[in-house]
Short mmCIF file of C-alpha atoms in Angstrom, two decimals:
data_model
loop_
_atom_site.label_atom_id
_atom_site.label_comp_id
_atom_site.label_asym_id
_atom_site.label_seq_id
_atom_site.Cartn_x
_atom_site.Cartn_y
_atom_site.Cartn_z
CA MET A 1 -17.19 -5.70 -8.92
CA SER A 2 -14.02 -3.80 -10.02
CA ILE A 3 -10.94 -5.87 -11.02
CA PHE A 4 -9.08 -4.01 -8.29
CA GLU A 5 -11.46 -5.55 -5.70
CA TYR A 6 -11.26 -9.10 -7.10
CA ASN A 7 -8.70 -10.34 -4.56
CA GLY A 8 -9.31 -7.79 -1.75
CA SER A 9 -6.54 -5.88 0.01
CA ALA A 10 -5.81 -3.29 2.70
CA LEU A 11 -2.51 -1.32 2.82
CA VAL A 12 -1.39 1.56 4.93
CA ALA A 13 1.94 3.37 5.38
CA MET A 14 2.51 5.87 8.17
CA VAL A 15 5.33 8.24 9.14
CA GLY A 16 6.93 8.57 12.55
CA LYS A 17 10.00 10.30 13.94
CA ASN A 18 12.85 9.21 11.66
CA CYS A 19 10.94 5.98 11.04
CA PHE A 20 7.98 4.62 9.16
CA ALA A 21 5.48 1.72 9.32
CA ILE A 22 3.94 -0.12 6.40
CA ALA A 23 1.17 -2.64 7.07
CA SER A 24 -1.19 -4.88 5.09
CA ASP A 25 -3.80 -7.46 5.63
CA ARG A 26 -3.12 -11.19 4.85
CA ARG A 27 -6.18 -12.38 2.91
CA LEU A 28 -6.19 -13.50 -0.69
CA GLY A 29 -9.68 -14.12 -1.95
CA VAL A 30 -11.53 -14.65 -5.21
CA GLN A 31 -14.37 -12.15 -4.66
CA LEU A 32 -16.03 -13.42 -1.42
CA GLN A 33 -14.26 -16.81 -1.27
CA THR A 34 -11.02 -16.93 0.77
CA ILE A 35 -8.15 -18.72 -0.93
CA ALA A 36 -5.21 -17.99 1.34
CA THR A 37 -4.69 -16.37 4.72
CA ASP A 38 -0.90 -15.68 4.55
CA PHE A 39 -0.59 -13.73 1.29
CA PRO A 40 2.30 -11.28 1.33
CA ARG A 41 1.48 -7.76 0.00
CA ILE A 42 4.54 -5.90 1.25
CA TYR A 43 7.83 -6.45 -0.50
CA LYS A 44 11.36 -5.38 0.53
CA ILE A 45 13.41 -3.53 -2.10
CA HIS A 46 16.34 -2.91 0.29
CA ASP A 47 16.75 -2.33 4.08
CA LYS A 48 15.22 1.19 4.00
CA LEU A 49 12.72 0.80 1.13
CA PHE A 50 9.52 -1.20 0.97
CA ILE A 51 6.66 -1.35 -1.49
CA GLY A 52 3.06 -2.60 -0.82
CA LEU A 53 0.99 -3.65 -3.85
CA SER A 54 -2.78 -3.68 -3.47
CA GLY A 55 -5.12 -4.75 -6.29
CA LEU A 56 -4.95 -7.80 -8.42
CA GLY A 57 -2.61 -10.42 -6.82
CA THR A 58 -1.23 -11.74 -10.11
CA ASP A 59 -0.36 -8.27 -11.42
CA ALA A 60 1.23 -7.36 -8.10
CA GLN A 61 3.63 -10.32 -8.34
CA THR A 62 4.49 -9.58 -11.96
CA LEU A 63 5.08 -5.89 -11.16
CA TYR A 64 7.26 -6.75 -8.21
CA GLN A 65 9.45 -9.03 -10.33
CA ARG A 66 9.95 -6.16 -12.84
CA LEU A 67 10.81 -3.76 -10.03
CA VAL A 68 13.37 -6.17 -8.49
CA PHE A 69 15.00 -6.50 -11.97
CA ARG A 70 15.17 -2.71 -12.48
CA ASN A 71 16.45 -2.16 -8.89
CA LYS A 72 19.30 -4.65 -9.38
CA LEU A 73 20.26 -2.99 -12.66
CA TYR A 74 20.41 0.34 -10.78
CA GLN A 75 22.54 -1.14 -8.01
CA LEU A 76 24.99 -2.59 -10.56
CA ARG A 77 25.21 0.70 -12.50
CA GLU A 78 25.26 3.15 -9.61
CA GLU A 79 26.81 0.97 -6.85
CA ARG A 80 24.42 2.37 -4.28
CA ASP A 81 20.86 1.80 -2.99
CA MET A 82 18.06 3.58 -4.70
CA LYS A 83 16.49 6.60 -2.91
CA PRO A 84 12.78 6.31 -2.20
CA GLU A 85 12.01 9.33 -4.37
CA THR A 86 13.86 7.79 -7.29
CA PHE A 87 12.12 4.45 -6.78
CA ALA A 88 8.69 6.14 -6.72
CA SER A 89 9.53 7.77 -10.10
CA LEU A 90 10.66 4.37 -11.41
CA VAL A 91 7.41 2.66 -10.35
CA SER A 92 5.40 5.58 -11.81
CA ALA A 93 7.24 5.26 -15.16
CA ILE A 94 6.76 1.48 -15.33
CA LEU A 95 3.06 1.84 -14.66
CA TYR A 96 2.55 4.73 -17.16
CA GLU A 97 4.40 2.70 -19.79
CA LYS A 98 1.51 0.18 -19.66
CA ARG A 99 -1.26 2.79 -19.42
CA PHE A 100 -3.34 1.34 -22.26
CA GLY A 101 -3.36 -2.16 -20.60
CA PRO A 102 -2.38 -1.32 -17.04
CA TYR A 103 -1.20 -3.44 -14.14
CA PHE A 104 -4.28 -3.50 -11.88
CA CYS A 105 -2.29 -2.39 -8.83
CA GLN A 106 -2.25 0.53 -6.51
CA PRO A 107 1.27 0.74 -5.02
CA VAL A 108 2.25 2.20 -1.69
CA ILE A 109 5.92 3.15 -1.35
CA ALA A 110 7.65 3.78 1.96
CA GLY A 111 11.30 4.43 2.60
CA LEU A 112 13.93 6.40 4.50
CA GLY A 113 15.71 8.97 2.34
CA ASP A 114 18.50 11.51 2.98
CA GLU A 115 19.30 12.03 6.69
CA ASP A 116 16.80 9.25 7.43
CA LYS A 117 13.82 11.33 6.54
CA PRO A 118 10.75 9.19 5.98
CA PHE A 119 9.09 9.26 2.55
CA ILE A 120 5.69 7.77 1.72
CA CYS A 121 3.64 7.88 -1.47
CA THR A 122 0.92 6.04 -3.31
CA MET A 123 -0.18 6.09 -6.92
CA ASP A 124 -2.99 4.87 -9.14
CA SER A 125 -2.70 2.03 -11.76
CA ILE A 126 -1.14 4.39 -14.37
CA GLY A 127 1.42 5.99 -12.12
CA ALA A 128 -0.08 9.27 -10.94
CA LYS A 129 1.74 9.94 -7.68
CA GLU A 130 0.18 11.17 -4.48
CA LEU A 131 2.70 12.26 -1.88
CA ALA A 132 1.85 12.66 1.79
CA LYS A 133 3.56 13.78 4.98
CA ASP A 134 1.50 11.71 7.42
CA PHE A 135 -0.03 8.49 5.95
CA VAL A 136 -1.16 6.88 2.68
CA VAL A 137 -3.72 4.07 2.22
CA ALA A 138 -4.72 1.71 -0.58
CA GLY A 139 -6.91 -1.26 -1.31
CA THR A 140 -10.60 -2.23 -0.78
CA ALA A 141 -10.47 -1.11 2.85
CA SER A 142 -9.03 2.33 1.97
CA GLU A 143 -12.19 4.34 2.95
CA SER A 144 -12.28 2.96 6.50
CA LEU A 145 -8.45 3.22 6.71
CA TYR A 146 -8.68 6.96 5.97
CA GLY A 147 -11.07 7.46 8.82
CA ALA A 148 -9.08 5.37 11.32
CA CYS A 149 -5.72 6.89 10.36
CA GLU A 150 -7.13 10.44 10.35
CA SER A 151 -8.34 10.02 13.97
CA MET A 152 -5.35 8.04 15.35
CA PHE A 153 -2.34 9.64 13.65
CA LYS A 154 -0.07 12.00 15.58
CA PRO A 155 3.16 13.53 14.24
CA ASP A 156 6.63 12.41 15.37
CA LEU A 157 5.61 9.09 16.99
CA GLU A 158 8.33 6.82 18.26
CA PRO A 159 8.65 3.37 16.58
CA GLU A 160 6.68 1.43 19.27
CA GLU A 161 3.87 4.02 19.36
CA LEU A 162 3.79 4.05 15.60
CA PHE A 163 3.41 0.23 15.61
CA GLU A 164 0.45 0.39 18.00
CA THR A 165 -1.24 3.23 15.97
CA VAL A 166 -0.83 1.57 12.56
CA SER A 167 -1.95 -1.81 13.87
CA GLN A 168 -5.07 -0.50 15.54
CA ALA A 169 -5.96 1.49 12.39
CA LEU A 170 -5.49 -1.58 10.22
CA LEU A 171 -7.35 -4.05 12.41
CA SER A 172 -10.35 -1.77 13.02
CA SER A 173 -10.60 -0.88 9.30
CA VAL A 174 -10.49 -4.43 7.83
CA ASP A 175 -13.34 -5.42 10.16
CA ARG A 176 -15.44 -2.96 8.13
CA ASP A 177 -14.50 -4.56 4.83
CA CYS A 178 -15.43 -8.08 3.91
CA LEU A 179 -12.86 -8.40 1.10
CA SER A 180 -9.83 -7.87 3.36
CA GLY A 181 -8.65 -8.98 6.80
CA TRP A 182 -7.51 -12.26 8.34
CA GLY A 183 -4.81 -10.65 10.44
CA GLY A 184 -2.09 -8.16 9.52
CA HIS A 185 1.52 -7.95 8.55
CA VAL A 186 3.45 -4.90 9.85
CA TYR A 187 6.92 -3.63 9.20
CA ILE A 188 8.51 -0.92 11.43
CA VAL A 189 11.58 0.53 9.74
CA THR A 190 14.13 2.71 11.61
CA PRO A 191 17.60 3.84 10.43
CA THR A 192 19.16 0.92 12.36
CA GLU A 193 16.64 -1.93 12.20
CA VAL A 194 13.62 -3.46 10.53
CA LYS A 195 10.98 -5.06 12.73
CA GLU A 196 8.42 -7.42 11.16
CA ARG A 197 5.34 -8.44 13.08
CA ILE A 198 2.27 -10.58 12.32
CA LEU A 199 -1.02 -9.40 13.82
CA LYS A 200 -3.87 -11.76 14.69
CA GLY A 201 -7.26 -10.44 13.67
CA ARG A 202 -10.84 -11.74 13.26
CA MET A 203 -10.75 -14.96 11.24
CA ASP A 204 -14.00 -14.47 9.34
#
């Protein structure tokens, strides 16, 4: 078993019309044993920028703390919020810095940039970015997430339609993966509000 699969995870970010959704499962396991069923994988950087960290839970928490520190420094120096593109470059640089002993994380970054244009991207554990215009996935359930998102995604979805699409994609995908699941955690972000919802899924 790969170290990336040790705790299990499922992450997906999807783009809508001037909005985006980012969703994760809620299971924290040690291989096949479930430890917690309310583990947060999605972290808020500011109102229009979120990061999801799949992979090893301990490394995800450490990396998040470093990112919060760097983001606060940026806000103090620049007196403005960080753009998603800038934040993606920061995450990539922090990961590449540790390339010989990497953080075992696969981040998913989602945010609203200039003129509220949604931005999503994912990267590997050493910071190689992969940009997308529709959706990105990460974690142990990524293969089934690709299939579900590929078949369900439509461009320019409204926030509520986007919520339904990303929720159905997540719930149907984690049922195909025994290392992730136990419900879902979804954020729908628009220029004016952030909606957070908890999904109930199969509890096995």
